Every structure is written in C-alpha cells, then in structure tokens.
Amino acid sequence: MAMTGVLRPGHTQLRVLNLEESIKFYTDVLGLVETGRDAGGRVYFKCHDERDHHSLIIRESDRSGMDFYGFKVLDKATLDRLEADLRDYGVATERIPAGDLLETGERVRFEIPTGHLIELYAEKKEIGDSLGYVNPDVIIEGRKGISPLRLDHWQIHGRDLDGSRDLFVDVLGFSLVERILGEDGKTDMAVWLSCSTKAHDIAFVRDDRDNTVHHAAFLLDTWEHVLRAADIMTKHRVSIDIGPLRHGITRGTTIYAFDPSGNRFETFCGGYNFYPDMQPYTWTWDEIGTAIFYHTRQLNERFLTVVT
Amino acid sequence: MAMTGVLRPGHTQLRVLNLEESIKFYTDVLGLVETGRDAGGRVYFKCHDERDHHSLIIRESDRSGMDFYGFKVLDKATLDRLEADLRDYGVATERIPAGDLLETGERVRFEIPTGHLIELYAEKKEIGDSLGYVNPDVIIEGRKGISPLRLDHWQIHGRDLDGSRDLFVDVLGFSLVERILGEDGKTDMAVWLSCSTKAHDIAFVRDDRDNTVHHAAFLLDTWEHVLRAADIMTKHRVSIDIGPLRHGITRGTTIYAFDPSGNRFETFCGGYNFYPDMQPYTWTWDEIGTAIFYHTRQLNERFLTVVT
Amino acid sequence: MAMTGVLRPGHTQLRVLNLEESIKFYTDVLGLVETGRDAGGRVYFKCHDERDHHSLIIRESDRSGMDFYGFKVLDKATLDRLEADLRDYGVATERIPAGDLLETGERVRFEIPTGHLIELYAEKKEIGDSLGYVNPDVIIEGRKGISPLRLDHWQIHGRDLDGSRDLFVDVLGFSLVERILGEDGKTDMAVWLSCSTKAHDIAFVRDDRDNTVHHAAFLLDTWEHVLRAADIMTKHRVSIDIGPLRHGITRGTTIYAFDPSGNRFETFCGGYNFYPDMQPYTWTWDEIGTAIFYHTRQLNERFLTVVT
Amino acid sequence: MAMTGVLRPGHTQLRVLNLEESIKFYTDVLGLVETGRDAGGRVYFKCHDERDHHSLIIRESDRSGMDFYGFKVLDKATLDRLEADLRDYGVATERIPAGDLLETGERVRFEIPTGHLIELYAEKKEIGDSLGYVNPDVIIEGRKGISPLRLDHWQIHGRDLDGSRDLFVDVLGFSLVERILGEDGKTDMAVWLSCSTKAHDIAFVRDDRDNTVHHAAFLLDTWEHVLRAADIMTKHRVSIDIGPLRHGITRGTTIYAFDPSGNRFETFCGGYNFYPDMQPYTWTWDEIGTAIFYHTRQLNERFLTVVT
Ligand SMILES: [Fe+3]
Ligand SMILES: [Fe+3]
Ligand SMILES: [Fe+3]
Ligand SMILES: [Fe+3]
C-alpha cells in the first residue's frame, strides 16, 4: 500500500491551569468543537475538518505542558507490528486499554529518548465533520474563532535528539525532511520529520530540558486565514509570540501564540509536499534565524526560552 | 514505513499537433521549465517545484492525447514487488529499459482494463529546483506564465472502470476517496483514488471511449494563483473550458482549458487532506453537477464530450 | 475640497415578491444587518462596514425590480446647489420630506432620461459599525452569510443612455471611466461612471427597456471572499448567473446571482483606483465578451436578457 | 464635481547615498519602472499601474531623506485657486517652472509648519501603463520584484503637527480620518488625512525632528502580495523593520523596510474606504501599540527612532 504504518498526529493531552477559562479559549478563540467530557474531568475537542472523535484533550493541572502525543496508525495489525518492532528495538511498551480515552481503542505507549510519552492507536470513533458522506457541501457556516482544519504537528524538545530521531526514522518509518546543523556542521540541532506528504508531522529540537514541548500546531487553510487568526488573537488579547510570517523551513506560514495557561500553539498554513524519495534540506547554524523566521531572520528571546 | 509503494504521478507523455507551437505554449503560457530533448524529437519539461528531471514529455503526432501515465514508486525493490503483484493478479507487464526516457531508470509498463498504458518506475535523475539544498530561499523569481508547482493527477476514461479501479486499489494500494454513483445507485460512474494524503492522484470515469484522457492536472498554490492563471489564459487567448470555480469533489478549485492541440489540462488548487482510514464521500447521480462544478451545479456540454 | 458633491451610492429600494422569504435571504445568505422596519411595511438593511442607518430597503410587491437609487451628497448646501443645477439643466426635481425613509433627511428626487428615479440626500443617521470610534478592533466576529462591506454600485438600463450619461457627468460631476462602443465605433452602448476613486459608482447600458435594472452590487474584501460567496450561494441553492470570474472592465472580480424574487445582484471585489485626470478605457463591440467576462470572453444569454 | 482639488500623492524626491546601487534596488527589488534620467543626474521611476511619467525621483546625496512631496491637483485652474488660497492663509508659495522635473508642468511649492516642502502640480505627461486604452488586458506579465501598484502615501514628522494638519484640512481640503491622542487626551500626537476615498493620503506625527520623513508607502494588491514582498525582501536581504502585519489604524496590512540608503519604505495593502461624511476614529495613548501594529500591540524601538 501507499500510505501505511503511522498515518498522522491524532491527539494530544494538554495540561491547563484553569479548566473553565481554557474551555472558553479553545471553543471561542481557537474555535475547536467540544466533543465530550470524561469521568476524570478531561474535556475533548476536535477541529471542524477532523472526522475522528477528538484531537485535543485538556485536563486541569497546576503545571502547563503536555502529557502525551498520539499518532494514529493504519489498523490493528499495524499497531501490533509496530509494537513488536519497538520491542525489537529495545523500547518498552505499555498497552492502555480501550476506553481510557473516550471513544478510543487500545493505545501502545512508550517513552522516547527525549523523555516524551508517545502513543500509537488504530481505532477512534469516526463522528464525521458536519457535512455528511453523501453529496457533502464544501463549507461549514457559523464556525467560531480561528477554527483550524486539523491538528498538524508538534515541536518537542529534549537532550537525546539523535535517539528520538532514529527511533522515529528507523522504527516508525518517518523521513527526515529538514535539519538545522550545529556550529560543528555535523550535529543535528533540530530535525523535521514526516510520515506523510506533509512537510512535517513532528519536529525535535536538542534542548537540555527533557520531555518539554515547544508547540502544538493547528492547520489553517490559507494565508488570509493566518491574518484572520492574528486579528482574532488581538481581538481577544491572546499573547502572540511572533507572526504572521513565513518559515524558511517547510515554507509554511505561521503565528505562534500562547493559550491562557502559557502553552504555546502555532497556527500553521502551507508547507510544500514531501515525498520519501526527496533528500532533506539542510540549514547551517549561522542561518538558523532565516530557517525559522524567514522574514525577521533572527530568533526572538521568548521563542528560544519558553517551553512547557 | 509510512509512505511506501506508489508515491505519486511522475510523468506523462502527451501528443501534440505542432511541436514548436507547443513548446512555446508549455514554456511561456503554462510556464514549465524545459529540461531536455531526446533523439526521438521528444521535449521534456518539469514544474518549478519538482526536483526530478521531468514530469511532462511532448511528442509531435497527427492526433492529440496521451501515450502513457507514469507513477514513481519508492525504490527498486518496490518496483520489483509491484511487478510481481501485477503478474500474480494476471496483468502482463513489460520492462522498458533505463534511458528510453531521458535520465529515467527502468519502467514497468502494463495496460489496465480501461485500455490505458500505466508505468511504474523507481529512478529518475534529481536535478532539483533552483533553490539548492542548503539554506534554500522560499521563492523563485522570474517564473513565467502560470507556473504550476507540480503535475498533480489525471482523469482518464474507459469502459471497464471497475477493472481499473480494482487494480489500482487491490494491487497498487490506492484508496477510494470519492465516487459518483449511477442512476441505479450502485454502479460507480466515476471514482477518485489516492496513493497519498492528496485528495486524489488519479480519477477514472466510465466512458465507452477506451484509453482516452479527460485531463492532466497541474497544481497551483492558492486561489489567487487560480485567478492569475485564468488571467494569463485570456491574455494568451487560451481556450478555457470552464472556471475558475470549485469542485464539490475534493473541494479543490480549478480551471479547465485546452492546449493548442486540444488536449484539456486543469490548473488545480487545494483539496482536503486524505488518509486511508477515511471512508469515501459518495455523490448521487442527480447531484453530479454539484459534484463536479460546485458553483454552476451543472456539467457543460464540452466538459462531457471532449476527451483525447 | 478634495471629495465634494456626490459621495457614493447610499441606498436603493428593492421590490420583492415575498417579504418574509426575502428578509431571511438578505439576513442569512447575503448577510446584511436588519436595522429597522417602517409603518409602510418596508424593511431596512445595512452592510456590516457601513455606518449609516441603511443602504437597502425592501418592500413587498407583485413585481420585482427597483423603485429608486439614492446617492449621498456631502452636505445640505451641496444638496441645494445640485438641485439648483439640475433645474438649470431642465430637470424637474421633487423634495421628499425627511423621515419618509427611516432616519433619513430630505431627499431630492428626479427622473433621468433612461426613466430611473434618482435621489440625492445629505443626511442619514449614523449608527456606526459595531467597532466604535475609540480604539476600534479591525474584525467583527460572527458575521453571517456573504456579509459584504457595502453597497457598491448599480447597472441600470434604458434607451437614452446618452442623456443619462450627460446628466451624471455634466451636472452631478461623475467621470467617464470605461465605455463599450457599438458596431459603428461611435455610439456608447454602455458606460461606467465614477464620483470617487472607485472604478465605478454607476453603469448605464443602452436598452429598449426603460427604467430597468440589471444589478445592484455589494462589495467584498478579497477574491477569497468571492469564492466563499459562491460556496455560500451553492450551499443555499441561490441561483447563480455567472462567476466567480474577473471583469475586463474595472478589473474587478465578480459573481452575479439572483435573490428569491429574481432580482440580480453582484458580489463585486476590487477594481483599480480611478482619478478624474485619467482618460477612459474604450472597448470595441467585438470585444464586449472579454470586456464583461474576462475569462469566458463571451456573454451568456441570461446575462443579456434578464433585467427587472 | 465629486473628486476635485487635490487628487493624490503624485511624486516624491528621495536622496540616496549610492545612485547605481539604488537604481538596481528600485528596479529589481521594489520593482519600479525606470522612465527617465535628467541632466542633473536624477533618475525617475513609476509604478506599473501608474499612468503618469513618474512618481519617484532619486538623486545622489551624502544624506538620505526626502527633498519634497508632490500632490497632483485636478487642473491648472485648481492649481491657481489653491495657490491663492495658500497665500490668503499666509503661506508663501513659489512657482517652479515646467520642465524642472521631466515631463512635468509648473509646480507650486511651499513650506508647511512641520518644515516639509510640499508641491502641487496639475500636469505631468501621461505615458500609460503597458495595457493601452483600447480593449486592455488586466495583467502585466514579467513584472520584476515587489512591483507595487502606485505611490500611496507618506508619514512625515515635525514639531508643529497642528499647523500642518490645519493647513491640509482648511486649505487643501483633506479630511481627518484617524488620530492618536497624547496622554493628556487632547493633543494630536499623530493624524491620518485623506483627500480621496483612501483611508489616508498623508500622515503627520508630532516629533522634535522637523522636516523628517518616516516612510513613503507603495500600494500592493493583496495580502498574498504582502507575503510575496516579504519573501522578496529576505531573498535580497533587504532590512525589514517590521511586518507582515496589520495596522489598527486604517486596517491596512503592511511591511516596513529600508532601502540601501536607510530610507524607510512601506509596502501597504488595503485600508477601508473613507468618505468625508465619516467621523474620525480616535486612538488613546495607551493603545498606541495596537493602533500602529495591531498584532504585536507594541511599537518597536527602530520604528520609533529612525527617521530620515
Ligand atoms: Fe511548528
Ligand atoms: Fe482533475
Ligand atoms: Fe457591476
Ligand atoms: Fe504608512
């Protein structure tokens, strides 16, 4: 088959400092659709163009950040095979029973060398967008807030970038799409990896702070929606980190901003189509600014220091 | 791996009535980059965002239309495996030696039930876009004409749609993304198939005229580029079939037009992201107009009758 | 002063066949804001980016079409002066008392040679957009339907085009911006006139059907909003005449469609900036198709025949 | 008449440190069209959508900045009348003979209270865009660089803002469109003035540095062209001050950047339509950040300090 193995970023669990304020933010400002709440007090959201039950789960905590990062795989046979491959590779895996997350099947969870908990799963209830599957319209009216299409990717940080990169490439079948080399011209300081024709599905940055996350990204349609997202952010006085602007890496356009708990998120648009027969782009250390922020050509302090 | 098997539409060979006029059209109006000419008089082109040596080959003939449709596969092992799978399925295959097309490796060619010649190949020289692989810029200045990003898909016609659809799904690993059912509510009159996260890589339409092509499509960046493409078409008095408008199917935006030989081409933009865990959209016969042309909600005569 | 005399199209009164259905259409589909109803059963609407009380008034009738066309002038002195100028020019004028239209001052009404009733007025209550005048935001959330920025222009038809054109140019201070000449190369078959830096504020077409209207146009922000307008029209099964596409005349982009009573309206975007030191563009009879519909390069039957 | 008096910003003379480097910059990067050179070594440029002979003149100097700011008026009678009005107002005027600037008629020059030299003129040779005046196309192919539509406005600085504002409003017929009040809630710290339906044709900022300029602005078509402008700037390593982003004031989108001599320029797009019956928007001192840069909501140091 052509698209096999790991399909896409499927869900992520986010810690927020105040649940009510965050529900309001994720509903009215980011414009997600609430799809459920569970006995543990977690609240579930999906983007309007996603068909599965949820892609974002939030739970109240005294500390922001992310609990885990879930990828959907093609089917249960793939889930079993990838678990076996992980174990062969020396990675301990754990099965989380179906139903632990609402409407979600069994998950295979494991820790990667940068300290993050990654999950694979094959089943989640398809609740559809609101268009139906017969003679669908192309437009959903009355969407609120920024209203992204889907959860797109994460950028996560930790010490052993090489270990996590190799695990994703060698075991999970991701491709290296772009990289930033360190001053030595050899060491990967950051890598962008894809399991699809997207320019990236996950990015790793070398950082002493293990198991941290820089941002989760949500996909927007067009550069005009990026502008509208920035307008909505200011309207609601959302803290914007930087943007709108373009990335050198992936050529995507972007805004980085913070949710009320200080979790950074990205509203991302575009990026070229990637295929696994393509060689990666390499960025040298002196061009890191242009690589990340093509227009300012320099990193800002907050972008570099804040992770959760 | 995540992206395996068949990667994408890689090249197509088009028959044109007047070679010089066509070179001028494909260079100045469609805005492709000429990359070579071979001993047999064929001229090779690529789109500016493609890295392989060519995606369009034209040759002079007294009859317009397409000779064959080539898909790039992941690697030589995949090529061998898919050839074996095709033979197991009862399809005769032929190996065309490396070098028959400029800078292109061995091709596995076979005829599908609708009468078209399909090719698979694993190797073609990577000549890159003009950006380089180290610290690339995001923009290529001085592009001419419409200047699409890449060859995107084909719509081809023939009697035994079921046979070709099954071969693509069962042997080549494509997924069914959308379909139009006939008046009986059962028969596929048209199907859109994907081997990637694109909403389609090829479409089949049931038609008595075997081995015919409705259009090859080239990918544009944005709806604003679709407008610009239409403006350029009128500037050069290109015959426009229909557009700009939106498809119900794939939600993409489009213009259909004809090259100087009467070959229809599409300048296509957008379309949702497809994953193989998604169920297909179905269109009923009475909504075929909306399915194809979401805004006019009816098919035009020329769209229905002209194939080459 | 720099902007004097006649400022802009300010309001128009439209006849609809079914008031309730039309209120729903103008509110939910075209996305206007209802601002009042009067004792005579008329319903008033404004566009979200207009500050005056209304720009569209609808009234129930057994016949579609428009009752009158109102232009706002700079101030009461201008109103008096223009009325005097009209009388000097031999045009009979009538004063309609303040309050006849809700929140609207005295209007000077007169019939032009093509049979239409034109009105000038200097005063209408400013109710503002919803942004306020101190530290306004740039975005209004929760807008419904197509939601145009403002009433933009009309195209009206009648026999004595020359008479109406001269009256608008010689008395009201409009400039000729573009014209289509007839087969004789001399006669104006259609003219586009501006009283501002817009490419047109009104257009006249030579037509045996006096006192008819081809369309009222509402202004959209961007070509992406034009696409969205077409999507919304199909979602609500609005009858689309033609579009989205570009005009050769004004370079604007457009959709023509019909309200539930068969009144044609346009959702228009763009057009170049006009200044009164610029000479007009002329279109010859053989290029009338390209002039009106730059992409199809031909007029469609319905566009030519339907006026109300 | 409807558009009378002062029509628009017509030309500006800029001092550059290195003529050859600047010609290359204004031709290849900003994408203007060179239209002439005069005996004094000055080089003339126009934007592709301007019809008059030039809008930018550059001359070599050891100091960057602008020499004068020229507005086109409707006709010679207007020029005479405005000169008389200026003298009545107590402003000394000087007539610069026709031909001093290439293809330009007599200019009336005067100094305004903020120290700037303003010019009015009625005649400049119309050389047209490249589209012609009969059956014009809508698109110019092969444009280079950023390629703005036209010179749009200036922001100029000086001590006696009140004096310059009053002169523009009371004598030249401009309207106050937006203002930023100082901490006292009374004093205008900056004002945006229009002589047309544009949201502004000139802006004044209160500043101890008399006769200085913050930026000249060039008009772009769309937000997508603003992105492209930023991409081209980085491609050519143009120093970007800030952007792309939106202004609170005017709602326009923008990039500020510097030419090779350190002269700031703006690539501006959009802004609402203004009419002289509209009351101004007021911004309070604490919201000055949002007023200027709607997304960052704060001014950057360089924006505040650099004028030429
Ligand atoms: Fe990201
Ligand atoms: Fe297609
Ligand atoms: Fe119109
Ligand atoms: Fe400005």
XYZ file of N, CA, C and O and ligand atoms in Angstrom, chain C residues 152-155 192 200 203 214-218 247 250 254 256 266-268 303, ligand 3:
81
model
N -22.160 48.914 -3.417
C -21.074 49.464 -4.224
C -21.533 50.255 -5.443
O -21.056 51.352 -5.682
N -22.410 49.696 -6.256
C -22.833 50.388 -7.486
C -24.063 49.700 -8.061
O -24.478 48.644 -7.582
N -24.660 50.344 -9.091
C -25.739 49.711 -9.847
C -25.385 49.697 -11.326
O -24.677 50.586 -11.815
N -25.984 48.751 -12.046
C -26.000 48.822 -13.515
C -27.455 48.933 -13.928
O -28.262 48.028 -13.645
N -19.355 53.287 -17.778
C -19.102 53.136 -16.350
C -18.646 54.494 -15.818
O -17.700 55.070 -16.360
N -15.997 52.440 -10.493
C -17.317 52.889 -10.926
C -18.262 52.976 -9.749
O -18.157 52.228 -8.780
N -23.303 52.283 -13.615
C -23.105 51.960 -15.033
C -24.440 52.049 -15.739
O -25.471 51.679 -15.176
N -30.186 46.057 -14.069
C -29.502 44.791 -14.316
C -29.033 44.199 -12.999
O -29.239 43.034 -12.713
N -28.398 45.014 -12.162
C -27.976 44.511 -10.843
C -27.590 45.666 -9.929
O -27.189 46.734 -10.382
N -27.713 45.379 -8.643
C -27.064 46.165 -7.604
C -25.864 45.355 -7.155
O -25.930 44.123 -7.086
N -24.774 46.030 -6.855
C -23.557 45.312 -6.479
C -23.181 45.615 -5.033
O -23.302 46.752 -4.565
N -22.717 44.574 -4.352
C -22.240 44.690 -2.981
C -20.756 44.347 -2.966
O -20.319 43.431 -3.664
N -13.911 40.730 -14.350
C -14.316 41.642 -15.402
C -13.084 42.178 -16.134
O -12.087 42.511 -15.486
N -12.970 47.404 -15.352
C -12.654 47.679 -13.923
C -11.658 46.703 -13.320
O -11.143 46.944 -12.230
N -15.998 39.024 -9.592
C -17.445 39.122 -9.516
C -18.144 37.779 -9.459
O -17.628 36.772 -9.932
N -22.441 37.071 -10.325
C -23.816 37.547 -10.474
C -24.756 36.430 -10.040
O -24.571 35.271 -10.418
N -24.863 41.513 -7.566
C -23.469 41.184 -7.828
C -22.708 41.232 -6.518
O -22.939 42.120 -5.692
N -21.836 40.275 -6.322
C -20.842 40.405 -5.245
C -19.535 40.708 -5.946
O -18.985 39.892 -6.668
N -19.084 41.927 -5.719
C -18.003 42.523 -6.500
C -16.801 42.762 -5.599
O -16.938 43.090 -4.427
N -27.485 36.679 -18.875
C -26.900 37.976 -18.521
C -27.456 39.074 -19.399
O -27.676 40.202 -18.982
Fe -21.488 45.615 -11.649
